[in-house]
Amino acid sequence: MKKVIVSDEIAEVCPEFVGACLEAYVVNSPYSEPLWKEIHELEEQLRQHLTTESVKELPSIAATRAIYKKCGKDPSRYRPASEQLIRRMLQGKELYQIDTLVDLINLASIAYGYSIGGFDADKFMGNTLTLGIGCEGEPYEGIGRGMLNIAGLPVYRDAQGGVGTPTSDNERTKITMQTTHLVVLINGYDGNEQRVVDNACYIQQLLRQYAQSDGGTITVYRRN
């Protein structure tokens, strides 16, 4: 099981932070029609209740945006991934279809509003992940985004460097069709432990349905 540490610098700007780490063995697939039926059903529900402006007021997204500002990042320029996904839906655009693991993590992020990192755990260097704040000039290649300026963004680092931010995960540890060992990190900058755990349990359910998994194990973490 991977150990996740919340650094002092994150605790200073967000003492209420609580996260959940889900680690599971999985079988990926290119596409799942029943999963996409669930995604489209949720999309219709969101369109009835949200606009591209009101999405920023969802507690989980508002809390993440507030942390961006405290860390020195503009949340409208570097939007949290959950906000990006929901805004895309509300604008009438199709979500990007990647593969079943990525698609189900996106569904879980949209459903709860948390920015969720999904990783191929076998690509991590070392057994510890530390949540800190990005530095000026720190190299980071976002998935499908090229080199990303992560200065002022919350960032998980392994022994080699950054692997995940709420805006984009890193190419180096991304999920592929060959991924069998999955780690998912749910970021609760709103401090709502029950909702973070509920989100993790929802992902467990999706993994059982769509990724031939027993759901793995969930560990809650915060600054001690």
mmCIF file with all atom_site columns, C-alpha atoms in Angstrom:
data_model
loop_
_atom_site.group_PDB
_atom_site.id
_atom_site.type_symbol
_atom_site.label_atom_id
_atom_site.label_alt_id
_atom_site.label_comp_id
_atom_site.label_asym_id
_atom_site.label_entity_id
_atom_site.label_seq_id
_atom_site.pdbx_PDB_ins_code
_atom_site.Cartn_x
_atom_site.Cartn_y
_atom_site.Cartn_z
_atom_site.occupancy
_atom_site.B_iso_or_equiv
_atom_site.pdbx_formal_charge
_atom_site.auth_seq_id
_atom_site.auth_comp_id
_atom_site.auth_asym_id
_atom_site.auth_atom_id
_atom_site.pdbx_PDB_model_num
ATOM 1   C CA . MET A 1 1   ? 0.000   0.000  0.000   1.00 0.00 ? 1   MET A CA 1
ATOM 2   C CA . LYS A 1 2   ? 1.339   3.428  -0.948  1.00 0.00 ? 2   LYS A CA 1
ATOM 3   C CA . LYS A 1 3   ? 1.956   5.872  1.913   1.00 0.00 ? 3   LYS A CA 1
ATOM 4   C CA . VAL A 1 4   ? 0.602   9.393  1.364   1.00 0.00 ? 4   VAL A CA 1
ATOM 5   C CA . ILE A 1 5   ? 2.002   12.332 3.349   1.00 0.00 ? 5   ILE A CA 1
ATOM 6   C CA . VAL A 1 6   ? 0.421   15.783 3.587   1.00 0.00 ? 6   VAL A CA 1
ATOM 7   C CA . SER A 1 7   ? 3.192   18.386 3.890   1.00 0.00 ? 7   SER A CA 1
ATOM 8   C CA . ASP A 1 8   ? 3.344   21.302 6.319   1.00 0.00 ? 8   ASP A CA 1
ATOM 9   C CA . GLU A 1 9   ? 2.977   23.783 3.446   1.00 0.00 ? 9   GLU A CA 1
ATOM 10  C CA . ILE A 1 10  ? -0.385  22.266 2.448   1.00 0.00 ? 10  ILE A CA 1
ATOM 11  C CA . ALA A 1 11  ? -1.502  22.052 6.089   1.00 0.00 ? 11  ALA A CA 1
ATOM 12  C CA . GLU A 1 12  ? -0.746  25.766 6.500   1.00 0.00 ? 12  GLU A CA 1
ATOM 13  C CA . VAL A 1 13  ? -3.041  26.840 3.633   1.00 0.00 ? 13  VAL A CA 1
ATOM 14  C CA . CYS A 1 14  ? -5.635  24.086 4.177   1.00 0.00 ? 14  CYS A CA 1
ATOM 15  C CA . PRO A 1 15  ? -5.546  22.615 7.702   1.00 0.00 ? 15  PRO A CA 1
ATOM 16  C CA . GLU A 1 16  ? -8.897  20.907 7.065   1.00 0.00 ? 16  GLU A CA 1
ATOM 17  C CA . PHE A 1 17  ? -7.612  18.926 4.045   1.00 0.00 ? 17  PHE A CA 1
ATOM 18  C CA . VAL A 1 18  ? -8.610  15.266 3.960   1.00 0.00 ? 18  VAL A CA 1
ATOM 19  C CA . GLY A 1 19  ? -7.805  12.801 1.188   1.00 0.00 ? 19  GLY A CA 1
ATOM 20  C CA . ALA A 1 20  ? -8.577  9.214  0.305   1.00 0.00 ? 20  ALA A CA 1
ATOM 21  C CA . CYS A 1 21  ? -6.243  6.780  -1.427  1.00 0.00 ? 21  CYS A CA 1
ATOM 22  C CA . LEU A 1 22  ? -7.813  3.834  -3.218  1.00 0.00 ? 22  LEU A CA 1
ATOM 23  C CA . GLU A 1 23  ? -5.415  1.104  -4.361  1.00 0.00 ? 23  GLU A CA 1
ATOM 24  C CA . ALA A 1 24  ? -6.731  -1.782 -6.466  1.00 0.00 ? 24  ALA A CA 1
ATOM 25  C CA . TYR A 1 25  ? -5.827  -4.364 -9.062  1.00 0.00 ? 25  TYR A CA 1
ATOM 26  C CA . VAL A 1 26  ? -7.818  -3.906 -12.242 1.00 0.00 ? 26  VAL A CA 1
ATOM 27  C CA . VAL A 1 27  ? -8.321  -4.901 -15.864 1.00 0.00 ? 27  VAL A CA 1
ATOM 28  C CA . ASN A 1 28  ? -8.642  -1.982 -18.257 1.00 0.00 ? 28  ASN A CA 1
ATOM 29  C CA . SER A 1 29  ? -10.611 -1.965 -21.510 1.00 0.00 ? 29  SER A CA 1
ATOM 30  C CA . PRO A 1 30  ? -10.887 0.478  -24.423 1.00 0.00 ? 30  PRO A CA 1
ATOM 31  C CA . TYR A 1 31  ? -14.576 1.293  -23.951 1.00 0.00 ? 31  TYR A CA 1
ATOM 32  C CA . SER A 1 32  ? -17.585 0.345  -21.837 1.00 0.00 ? 32  SER A CA 1
ATOM 33  C CA . GLU A 1 33  ? -21.030 1.100  -23.248 1.00 0.00 ? 33  GLU A CA 1
ATOM 34  C CA . PRO A 1 34  ? -22.881 0.689  -19.889 1.00 0.00 ? 34  PRO A CA 1
ATOM 35  C CA . LEU A 1 35  ? -20.390 3.047  -18.231 1.00 0.00 ? 35  LEU A CA 1
ATOM 36  C CA . TRP A 1 36  ? -21.026 5.684  -20.879 1.00 0.00 ? 36  TRP A CA 1
ATOM 37  C CA . LYS A 1 37  ? -24.753 5.277  -20.367 1.00 0.00 ? 37  LYS A CA 1
ATOM 38  C CA . GLU A 1 38  ? -24.166 6.233  -16.709 1.00 0.00 ? 38  GLU A CA 1
ATOM 39  C CA . ILE A 1 39  ? -22.040 9.211  -17.774 1.00 0.00 ? 39  ILE A CA 1
ATOM 40  C CA . HIS A 1 40  ? -24.743 10.520 -20.132 1.00 0.00 ? 40  HIS A CA 1
ATOM 41  C CA . GLU A 1 41  ? -27.438 10.085 -17.468 1.00 0.00 ? 41  GLU A CA 1
ATOM 42  C CA . LEU A 1 42  ? -25.430 12.148 -14.998 1.00 0.00 ? 42  LEU A CA 1
ATOM 43  C CA . GLU A 1 43  ? -24.788 14.733 -17.701 1.00 0.00 ? 43  GLU A CA 1
ATOM 44  C CA . GLU A 1 44  ? -28.528 15.257 -18.154 1.00 0.00 ? 44  GLU A CA 1
ATOM 45  C CA . GLN A 1 45  ? -29.011 15.686 -14.404 1.00 0.00 ? 45  GLN A CA 1
ATOM 46  C CA . LEU A 1 46  ? -26.235 18.273 -14.144 1.00 0.00 ? 46  LEU A CA 1
ATOM 47  C CA . ARG A 1 47  ? -27.596 20.307 -17.039 1.00 0.00 ? 47  ARG A CA 1
ATOM 48  C CA . GLN A 1 48  ? -30.869 20.691 -15.176 1.00 0.00 ? 48  GLN A CA 1
ATOM 49  C CA . HIS A 1 49  ? -29.252 22.119 -12.041 1.00 0.00 ? 49  HIS A CA 1
ATOM 50  C CA . LEU A 1 50  ? -25.969 23.826 -12.963 1.00 0.00 ? 50  LEU A CA 1
ATOM 51  C CA . THR A 1 51  ? -24.584 26.529 -15.240 1.00 0.00 ? 51  THR A CA 1
ATOM 52  C CA . THR A 1 52  ? -20.984 27.261 -16.228 1.00 0.00 ? 52  THR A CA 1
ATOM 53  C CA . GLU A 1 53  ? -21.030 30.016 -13.580 1.00 0.00 ? 53  GLU A CA 1
ATOM 54  C CA . SER A 1 54  ? -22.752 28.169 -10.722 1.00 0.00 ? 54  SER A CA 1
ATOM 55  C CA . VAL A 1 55  ? -20.428 25.154 -11.024 1.00 0.00 ? 55  VAL A CA 1
ATOM 56  C CA . LYS A 1 56  ? -17.737 27.246 -9.291  1.00 0.00 ? 56  LYS A CA 1
ATOM 57  C CA . GLU A 1 57  ? -19.988 27.402 -6.214  1.00 0.00 ? 57  GLU A CA 1
ATOM 58  C CA . LEU A 1 58  ? -20.110 23.631 -5.627  1.00 0.00 ? 58  LEU A CA 1
ATOM 59  C CA . PRO A 1 59  ? -18.417 23.199 -2.209  1.00 0.00 ? 59  PRO A CA 1
ATOM 60  C CA . SER A 1 60  ? -15.777 20.722 -3.407  1.00 0.00 ? 60  SER A CA 1
ATOM 61  C CA . ILE A 1 61  ? -14.834 22.914 -6.386  1.00 0.00 ? 61  ILE A CA 1
ATOM 62  C CA . ALA A 1 62  ? -15.061 26.214 -4.498  1.00 0.00 ? 62  ALA A CA 1
ATOM 63  C CA . ALA A 1 63  ? -12.695 24.848 -1.842  1.00 0.00 ? 63  ALA A CA 1
ATOM 64  C CA . THR A 1 64  ? -10.164 23.712 -4.456  1.00 0.00 ? 64  THR A CA 1
ATOM 65  C CA . ARG A 1 65  ? -10.304 27.090 -6.207  1.00 0.00 ? 65  ARG A CA 1
ATOM 66  C CA . ALA A 1 66  ? -9.756  28.833 -2.854  1.00 0.00 ? 66  ALA A CA 1
ATOM 67  C CA . ILE A 1 67  ? -6.613  26.776 -2.236  1.00 0.00 ? 67  ILE A CA 1
ATOM 68  C CA . TYR A 1 68  ? -5.296  27.660 -5.684  1.00 0.00 ? 68  TYR A CA 1
ATOM 69  C CA . LYS A 1 69  ? -5.596  31.346 -4.766  1.00 0.00 ? 69  LYS A CA 1
ATOM 70  C CA . LYS A 1 70  ? -3.894  30.816 -1.399  1.00 0.00 ? 70  LYS A CA 1
ATOM 71  C CA . CYS A 1 71  ? -1.049  28.972 -3.128  1.00 0.00 ? 71  CYS A CA 1
ATOM 72  C CA . GLY A 1 72  ? -0.712  31.741 -5.729  1.00 0.00 ? 72  GLY A CA 1
ATOM 73  C CA . LYS A 1 73  ? -2.454  30.230 -8.765  1.00 0.00 ? 73  LYS A CA 1
ATOM 74  C CA . ASP A 1 74  ? -5.321  31.659 -10.829 1.00 0.00 ? 74  ASP A CA 1
ATOM 75  C CA . PRO A 1 75  ? -8.105  29.014 -10.713 1.00 0.00 ? 75  PRO A CA 1
ATOM 76  C CA . SER A 1 76  ? -9.773  30.446 -13.817 1.00 0.00 ? 76  SER A CA 1
ATOM 77  C CA . ARG A 1 77  ? -6.604  29.969 -15.864 1.00 0.00 ? 77  ARG A CA 1
ATOM 78  C CA . TYR A 1 78  ? -5.609  26.633 -14.311 1.00 0.00 ? 78  TYR A CA 1
ATOM 79  C CA . ARG A 1 79  ? -9.021  25.150 -13.611 1.00 0.00 ? 79  ARG A CA 1
ATOM 80  C CA . PRO A 1 80  ? -9.349  22.107 -11.338 1.00 0.00 ? 80  PRO A CA 1
ATOM 81  C CA . ALA A 1 81  ? -10.018 19.005 -13.452 1.00 0.00 ? 81  ALA A CA 1
ATOM 82  C CA . SER A 1 82  ? -13.453 18.418 -11.927 1.00 0.00 ? 82  SER A CA 1
ATOM 83  C CA . GLU A 1 83  ? -14.529 21.928 -12.927 1.00 0.00 ? 83  GLU A CA 1
ATOM 84  C CA . GLN A 1 84  ? -13.076 21.442 -16.422 1.00 0.00 ? 84  GLN A CA 1
ATOM 85  C CA . LEU A 1 85  ? -15.083 18.242 -16.908 1.00 0.00 ? 85  LEU A CA 1
ATOM 86  C CA . ILE A 1 86  ? -18.388 19.621 -15.639 1.00 0.00 ? 86  ILE A CA 1
ATOM 87  C CA . ARG A 1 87  ? -18.021 22.856 -17.629 1.00 0.00 ? 87  ARG A CA 1
ATOM 88  C CA . ARG A 1 88  ? -17.382 20.826 -20.756 1.00 0.00 ? 88  ARG A CA 1
ATOM 89  C CA . MET A 1 89  ? -20.618 18.908 -20.200 1.00 0.00 ? 89  MET A CA 1
ATOM 90  C CA . LEU A 1 90  ? -22.598 22.074 -19.518 1.00 0.00 ? 90  LEU A CA 1
ATOM 91  C CA . GLN A 1 91  ? -21.260 23.630 -22.729 1.00 0.00 ? 91  GLN A CA 1
ATOM 92  C CA . GLY A 1 92  ? -22.780 20.720 -24.660 1.00 0.00 ? 92  GLY A CA 1
ATOM 93  C CA . LYS A 1 93  ? -19.420 19.225 -25.574 1.00 0.00 ? 93  LYS A CA 1
ATOM 94  C CA . GLU A 1 94  ? -18.687 15.496 -25.450 1.00 0.00 ? 94  GLU A CA 1
ATOM 95  C CA . LEU A 1 95  ? -16.319 14.330 -22.742 1.00 0.00 ? 95  LEU A CA 1
ATOM 96  C CA . TYR A 1 96  ? -13.097 12.888 -24.063 1.00 0.00 ? 96  TYR A CA 1
ATOM 97  C CA . GLN A 1 97  ? -13.395 9.099  -24.241 1.00 0.00 ? 97  GLN A CA 1
ATOM 98  C CA . ILE A 1 98  ? -10.012 7.672  -23.175 1.00 0.00 ? 98  ILE A CA 1
ATOM 99  C CA . ASP A 1 99  ? -10.377 4.162  -21.736 1.00 0.00 ? 99  ASP A CA 1
ATOM 100 C CA . THR A 1 100 ? -12.563 2.529  -19.106 1.00 0.00 ? 100 THR A CA 1
ATOM 101 C CA . LEU A 1 101 ? -10.390 3.325  -16.079 1.00 0.00 ? 101 LEU A CA 1
ATOM 102 C CA . VAL A 1 102 ? -9.939  6.985  -16.993 1.00 0.00 ? 102 VAL A CA 1
ATOM 103 C CA . ASP A 1 103 ? -13.595 7.317  -18.010 1.00 0.00 ? 103 ASP A CA 1
ATOM 104 C CA . LEU A 1 104 ? -14.890 5.911  -14.708 1.00 0.00 ? 104 LEU A CA 1
ATOM 105 C CA . ILE A 1 105 ? -12.569 8.157  -12.680 1.00 0.00 ? 105 ILE A CA 1
ATOM 106 C CA . ASN A 1 106 ? -13.895 11.124 -14.664 1.00 0.00 ? 106 ASN A CA 1
ATOM 107 C CA . LEU A 1 107 ? -17.451 10.027 -13.885 1.00 0.00 ? 107 LEU A CA 1
ATOM 108 C CA . ALA A 1 108 ? -16.635 9.862  -10.166 1.00 0.00 ? 108 ALA A CA 1
ATOM 109 C CA . SER A 1 109 ? -15.029 13.320 -10.300 1.00 0.00 ? 109 SER A CA 1
ATOM 110 C CA . ILE A 1 110 ? -18.071 14.803 -12.029 1.00 0.00 ? 110 ILE A CA 1
ATOM 111 C CA . ALA A 1 111 ? -20.463 13.131 -9.593  1.00 0.00 ? 111 ALA A CA 1
ATOM 112 C CA . TYR A 1 112 ? -18.797 14.560 -6.465  1.00 0.00 ? 112 TYR A CA 1
ATOM 113 C CA . GLY A 1 113 ? -16.878 17.590 -7.757  1.00 0.00 ? 113 GLY A CA 1
ATOM 114 C CA . TYR A 1 114 ? -13.521 16.503 -6.340  1.00 0.00 ? 114 TYR A CA 1
ATOM 115 C CA . SER A 1 115 ? -10.405 16.585 -8.474  1.00 0.00 ? 115 SER A CA 1
ATOM 116 C CA . ILE A 1 116 ? -9.251  12.975 -8.576  1.00 0.00 ? 116 ILE A CA 1
ATOM 117 C CA . GLY A 1 117 ? -5.849  11.674 -9.604  1.00 0.00 ? 117 GLY A CA 1
ATOM 118 C CA . GLY A 1 118 ? -5.693  8.260  -11.284 1.00 0.00 ? 118 GLY A CA 1
ATOM 119 C CA . PHE A 1 119 ? -2.288  6.606  -11.656 1.00 0.00 ? 119 PHE A CA 1
ATOM 120 C CA . ASP A 1 120 ? -0.526  3.460  -12.805 1.00 0.00 ? 120 ASP A CA 1
ATOM 121 C CA . ALA A 1 121 ? 1.006   2.588  -9.441  1.00 0.00 ? 121 ALA A CA 1
ATOM 122 C CA . ASP A 1 122 ? 3.735   0.454  -11.013 1.00 0.00 ? 122 ASP A CA 1
ATOM 123 C CA . LYS A 1 123 ? 5.164   3.644  -12.559 1.00 0.00 ? 123 LYS A CA 1
ATOM 124 C CA . PHE A 1 124 ? 5.707   5.382  -9.216  1.00 0.00 ? 124 PHE A CA 1
ATOM 125 C CA . MET A 1 125 ? 9.254   5.748  -7.943  1.00 0.00 ? 125 MET A CA 1
ATOM 126 C CA . GLY A 1 126 ? 9.393   4.670  -4.299  1.00 0.00 ? 126 GLY A CA 1
ATOM 127 C CA . ASN A 1 127 ? 6.553   3.828  -1.930  1.00 0.00 ? 127 ASN A CA 1
ATOM 128 C CA . THR A 1 128 ? 5.677   7.313  -0.661  1.00 0.00 ? 128 THR A CA 1
ATOM 129 C CA . LEU A 1 129 ? 3.674   10.141 -2.205  1.00 0.00 ? 129 LEU A CA 1
ATOM 130 C CA . THR A 1 130 ? 3.915   13.609 -0.653  1.00 0.00 ? 130 THR A CA 1
ATOM 131 C CA . LEU A 1 131 ? 1.373   16.372 -1.228  1.00 0.00 ? 131 LEU A CA 1
ATOM 132 C CA . GLY A 1 132 ? 3.079   19.761 -1.427  1.00 0.00 ? 132 GLY A CA 1
ATOM 133 C CA . ILE A 1 133 ? 3.058   22.929 -3.528  1.00 0.00 ? 133 ILE A CA 1
ATOM 134 C CA . GLY A 1 134 ? 4.713   23.277 -6.938  1.00 0.00 ? 134 GLY A CA 1
ATOM 135 C CA . CYS A 1 135 ? 7.882   25.383 -7.317  1.00 0.00 ? 135 CYS A CA 1
ATOM 136 C CA . GLU A 1 136 ? 8.987   27.804 -10.022 1.00 0.00 ? 136 GLU A CA 1
ATOM 137 C CA . GLY A 1 137 ? 10.721  25.970 -12.857 1.00 0.00 ? 137 GLY A CA 1
ATOM 138 C CA . GLU A 1 138 ? 9.741   22.520 -11.588 1.00 0.00 ? 138 GLU A CA 1
ATOM 139 C CA . PRO A 1 139 ? 9.500   20.202 -14.625 1.00 0.00 ? 139 PRO A CA 1
ATOM 140 C CA . TYR A 1 140 ? 6.056   18.682 -15.124 1.00 0.00 ? 140 TYR A CA 1
ATOM 141 C CA . GLU A 1 141 ? 4.430   17.248 -18.257 1.00 0.00 ? 141 GLU A CA 1
ATOM 142 C CA . GLY A 1 142 ? 0.657   17.287 -17.986 1.00 0.00 ? 142 GLY A CA 1
ATOM 143 C CA . ILE A 1 143 ? -1.307  14.592 -19.792 1.00 0.00 ? 143 ILE A CA 1
ATOM 144 C CA . GLY A 1 144 ? -2.168  15.983 -23.218 1.00 0.00 ? 144 GLY A CA 1
ATOM 145 C CA . ARG A 1 145 ? -1.055  19.468 -22.126 1.00 0.00 ? 145 ARG A CA 1
ATOM 146 C CA . GLY A 1 146 ? 2.709   19.438 -22.637 1.00 0.00 ? 146 GLY A CA 1
ATOM 147 C CA . MET A 1 147 ? 4.947   21.140 -20.100 1.00 0.00 ? 147 MET A CA 1
ATOM 148 C CA . LEU A 1 148 ? 2.800   22.680 -17.362 1.00 0.00 ? 148 LEU A CA 1
ATOM 149 C CA . ASN A 1 149 ? 3.764   25.480 -14.992 1.00 0.00 ? 149 ASN A CA 1
ATOM 150 C CA . ILE A 1 150 ? 2.860   23.941 -11.641 1.00 0.00 ? 150 ILE A CA 1
ATOM 151 C CA . ALA A 1 151 ? 4.285   26.736 -9.475  1.00 0.00 ? 151 ALA A CA 1
ATOM 152 C CA . GLY A 1 152 ? 1.599   27.473 -6.886  1.00 0.00 ? 152 GLY A CA 1
ATOM 153 C CA . LEU A 1 153 ? -0.396  24.309 -7.628  1.00 0.00 ? 153 LEU A CA 1
ATOM 154 C CA . PRO A 1 154 ? -0.902  21.553 -5.054  1.00 0.00 ? 154 PRO A CA 1
ATOM 155 C CA . VAL A 1 155 ? 1.185   18.613 -6.308  1.00 0.00 ? 155 VAL A CA 1
ATOM 156 C CA . TYR A 1 156 ? 1.797   15.007 -5.334  1.00 0.00 ? 156 TYR A CA 1
ATOM 157 C CA . ARG A 1 157 ? 5.433   13.961 -5.706  1.00 0.00 ? 157 ARG A CA 1
ATOM 158 C CA . ASP A 1 158 ? 7.056   10.557 -5.694  1.00 0.00 ? 158 ASP A CA 1
ATOM 159 C CA . ALA A 1 159 ? 10.803  9.982  -5.342  1.00 0.00 ? 159 ALA A CA 1
ATOM 160 C CA . GLN A 1 160 ? 11.387  11.317 -8.863  1.00 0.00 ? 160 GLN A CA 1
ATOM 161 C CA . GLY A 1 161 ? 9.122   14.377 -8.864  1.00 0.00 ? 161 GLY A CA 1
ATOM 162 C CA . GLY A 1 162 ? 5.577   15.562 -9.503  1.00 0.00 ? 162 GLY A CA 1
ATOM 163 C CA . VAL A 1 163 ? 2.950   13.005 -10.531 1.00 0.00 ? 163 VAL A CA 1
ATOM 164 C CA . GLY A 1 164 ? -0.393  14.725 -9.980  1.00 0.00 ? 164 GLY A CA 1
ATOM 165 C CA . THR A 1 165 ? -2.075  18.114 -9.561  1.00 0.00 ? 165 THR A CA 1
ATOM 166 C CA . PRO A 1 166 ? -5.796  18.963 -9.388  1.00 0.00 ? 166 PRO A CA 1
ATOM 167 C CA . THR A 1 167 ? -5.429  20.493 -12.875 1.00 0.00 ? 167 THR A CA 1
ATOM 168 C CA . SER A 1 168 ? -3.654  17.613 -14.646 1.00 0.00 ? 168 SER A CA 1
ATOM 169 C CA . ASP A 1 169 ? -1.817  14.397 -13.842 1.00 0.00 ? 169 ASP A CA 1
ATOM 170 C CA . ASN A 1 170 ? 1.652   13.665 -15.228 1.00 0.00 ? 170 ASN A CA 1
ATOM 171 C CA . GLU A 1 171 ? 2.391   11.752 -18.434 1.00 0.00 ? 171 GLU A CA 1
ATOM 172 C CA . ARG A 1 172 ? 5.009   9.689  -16.582 1.00 0.00 ? 172 ARG A CA 1
ATOM 173 C CA . THR A 1 173 ? 2.530   7.865  -14.331 1.00 0.00 ? 173 THR A CA 1
ATOM 174 C CA . LYS A 1 174 ? -0.605  7.962  -16.469 1.00 0.00 ? 174 LYS A CA 1
ATOM 175 C CA . ILE A 1 175 ? -3.061  5.088  -16.862 1.00 0.00 ? 175 ILE A CA 1
ATOM 176 C CA . THR A 1 176 ? -2.774  3.039  -20.067 1.00 0.00 ? 176 THR A CA 1
ATOM 177 C CA . MET A 1 177 ? -4.402  -0.086 -21.449 1.00 0.00 ? 177 MET A CA 1
ATOM 178 C CA . GLN A 1 178 ? -1.602  -2.060 -19.772 1.00 0.00 ? 178 GLN A CA 1
ATOM 179 C CA . THR A 1 179 ? -2.362  -0.698 -16.288 1.00 0.00 ? 179 THR A CA 1
ATOM 180 C CA . THR A 1 180 ? -3.219  -3.412 -13.764 1.00 0.00 ? 180 THR A CA 1
ATOM 181 C CA . HIS A 1 181 ? -2.212  -1.729 -10.475 1.00 0.00 ? 181 HIS A CA 1
ATOM 182 C CA . LEU A 1 182 ? -4.288  1.405  -9.907  1.00 0.00 ? 182 LEU A CA 1
ATOM 183 C CA . VAL A 1 183 ? -3.948  4.171  -7.341  1.00 0.00 ? 183 VAL A CA 1
ATOM 184 C CA . VAL A 1 184 ? -6.653  6.844  -7.092  1.00 0.00 ? 184 VAL A CA 1
ATOM 185 C CA . LEU A 1 185 ? -6.264  9.963  -4.929  1.00 0.00 ? 185 LEU A CA 1
ATOM 186 C CA . ILE A 1 186 ? -9.323  12.028 -3.967  1.00 0.00 ? 186 ILE A CA 1
ATOM 187 C CA . ASN A 1 187 ? -8.586  15.567 -2.801  1.00 0.00 ? 187 ASN A CA 1
ATOM 188 C CA . GLY A 1 188 ? -10.933 16.973 -0.175  1.00 0.00 ? 188 GLY A CA 1
ATOM 189 C CA . TYR A 1 189 ? -9.912  20.594 0.229   1.00 0.00 ? 189 TYR A CA 1
ATOM 190 C CA . ASP A 1 190 ? -13.363 21.182 1.734   1.00 0.00 ? 190 ASP A CA 1
ATOM 191 C CA . GLY A 1 191 ? -12.476 18.927 4.706   1.00 0.00 ? 191 GLY A CA 1
ATOM 192 C CA . ASN A 1 192 ? -15.612 16.802 4.242   1.00 0.00 ? 192 ASN A CA 1
ATOM 193 C CA . GLU A 1 193 ? -14.265 13.368 5.188   1.00 0.00 ? 193 GLU A CA 1
ATOM 194 C CA . GLN A 1 194 ? -17.583 11.546 4.798   1.00 0.00 ? 194 GLN A CA 1
ATOM 195 C CA . ARG A 1 195 ? -18.080 12.843 1.272   1.00 0.00 ? 195 ARG A CA 1
ATOM 196 C CA . VAL A 1 196 ? -14.490 12.019 0.309   1.00 0.00 ? 196 VAL A CA 1
ATOM 197 C CA . VAL A 1 197 ? -14.956 8.464  1.579   1.00 0.00 ? 197 VAL A CA 1
ATOM 198 C CA . ASP A 1 198 ? -18.320 8.196  -0.202  1.00 0.00 ? 198 ASP A CA 1
ATOM 199 C CA . ASN A 1 199 ? -16.560 9.231  -3.415  1.00 0.00 ? 199 ASN A CA 1
ATOM 200 C CA . ALA A 1 200 ? -13.913 6.541  -2.883  1.00 0.00 ? 200 ALA A CA 1
ATOM 201 C CA . CYS A 1 201 ? -16.605 3.918  -2.249  1.00 0.00 ? 201 CYS A CA 1
ATOM 202 C CA . TYR A 1 202 ? -18.363 4.982  -5.443  1.00 0.00 ? 202 TYR A CA 1
ATOM 203 C CA . ILE A 1 203 ? -15.137 4.391  -7.364  1.00 0.00 ? 203 ILE A CA 1
ATOM 204 C CA . GLN A 1 204 ? -14.856 0.958  -5.738  1.00 0.00 ? 204 GLN A CA 1
ATOM 205 C CA . GLN A 1 205 ? -18.336 0.170  -7.028  1.00 0.00 ? 205 GLN A CA 1
ATOM 206 C CA . LEU A 1 206 ? -17.403 1.328  -10.540 1.00 0.00 ? 206 LEU A CA 1
ATOM 207 C CA . LEU A 1 207 ? -14.218 -0.762 -10.496 1.00 0.00 ? 207 LEU A CA 1
ATOM 208 C CA . ARG A 1 208 ? -16.217 -3.847 -9.534  1.00 0.00 ? 208 ARG A CA 1
ATOM 209 C CA . GLN A 1 209 ? -18.706 -3.195 -12.324 1.00 0.00 ? 209 GLN A CA 1
ATOM 210 C CA . TYR A 1 210 ? -16.372 -2.203 -15.129 1.00 0.00 ? 210 TYR A CA 1
ATOM 211 C CA . ALA A 1 211 ? -12.768 -3.178 -14.321 1.00 0.00 ? 211 ALA A CA 1
ATOM 212 C CA . GLN A 1 212 ? -12.951 -6.789 -13.060 1.00 0.00 ? 212 GLN A CA 1
ATOM 213 C CA . SER A 1 213 ? -11.728 -5.628 -9.640  1.00 0.00 ? 213 SER A CA 1
ATOM 214 C CA . ASP A 1 214 ? -12.598 -6.494 -6.043  1.00 0.00 ? 214 ASP A CA 1
ATOM 215 C CA . GLY A 1 215 ? -12.536 -2.749 -5.374  1.00 0.00 ? 215 GLY A CA 1
ATOM 216 C CA . GLY A 1 216 ? -9.232  -2.710 -3.540  1.00 0.00 ? 216 GLY A CA 1
ATOM 217 C CA . THR A 1 217 ? -8.615  -0.850 -0.279  1.00 0.00 ? 217 THR A CA 1
ATOM 218 C CA . ILE A 1 218 ? -9.275  2.718  0.852   1.00 0.00 ? 218 ILE A CA 1
ATOM 219 C CA . THR A 1 219 ? -7.024  4.711  3.198   1.00 0.00 ? 219 THR A CA 1
ATOM 220 C CA . VAL A 1 220 ? -7.950  8.164  4.521   1.00 0.00 ? 220 VAL A CA 1
ATOM 221 C CA . TYR A 1 221 ? -5.056  10.587 5.021   1.00 0.00 ? 221 TYR A CA 1
ATOM 222 C CA . ARG A 1 222 ? -4.560  14.105 6.433   1.00 0.00 ? 222 ARG A CA 1
ATOM 223 C CA . ARG A 1 223 ? -1.890  16.097 8.214   1.00 0.00 ? 223 ARG A CA 1
ATOM 224 C CA . ASN A 1 224 ? -1.323  14.504 11.639  1.00 0.00 ? 224 ASN A CA 1
#
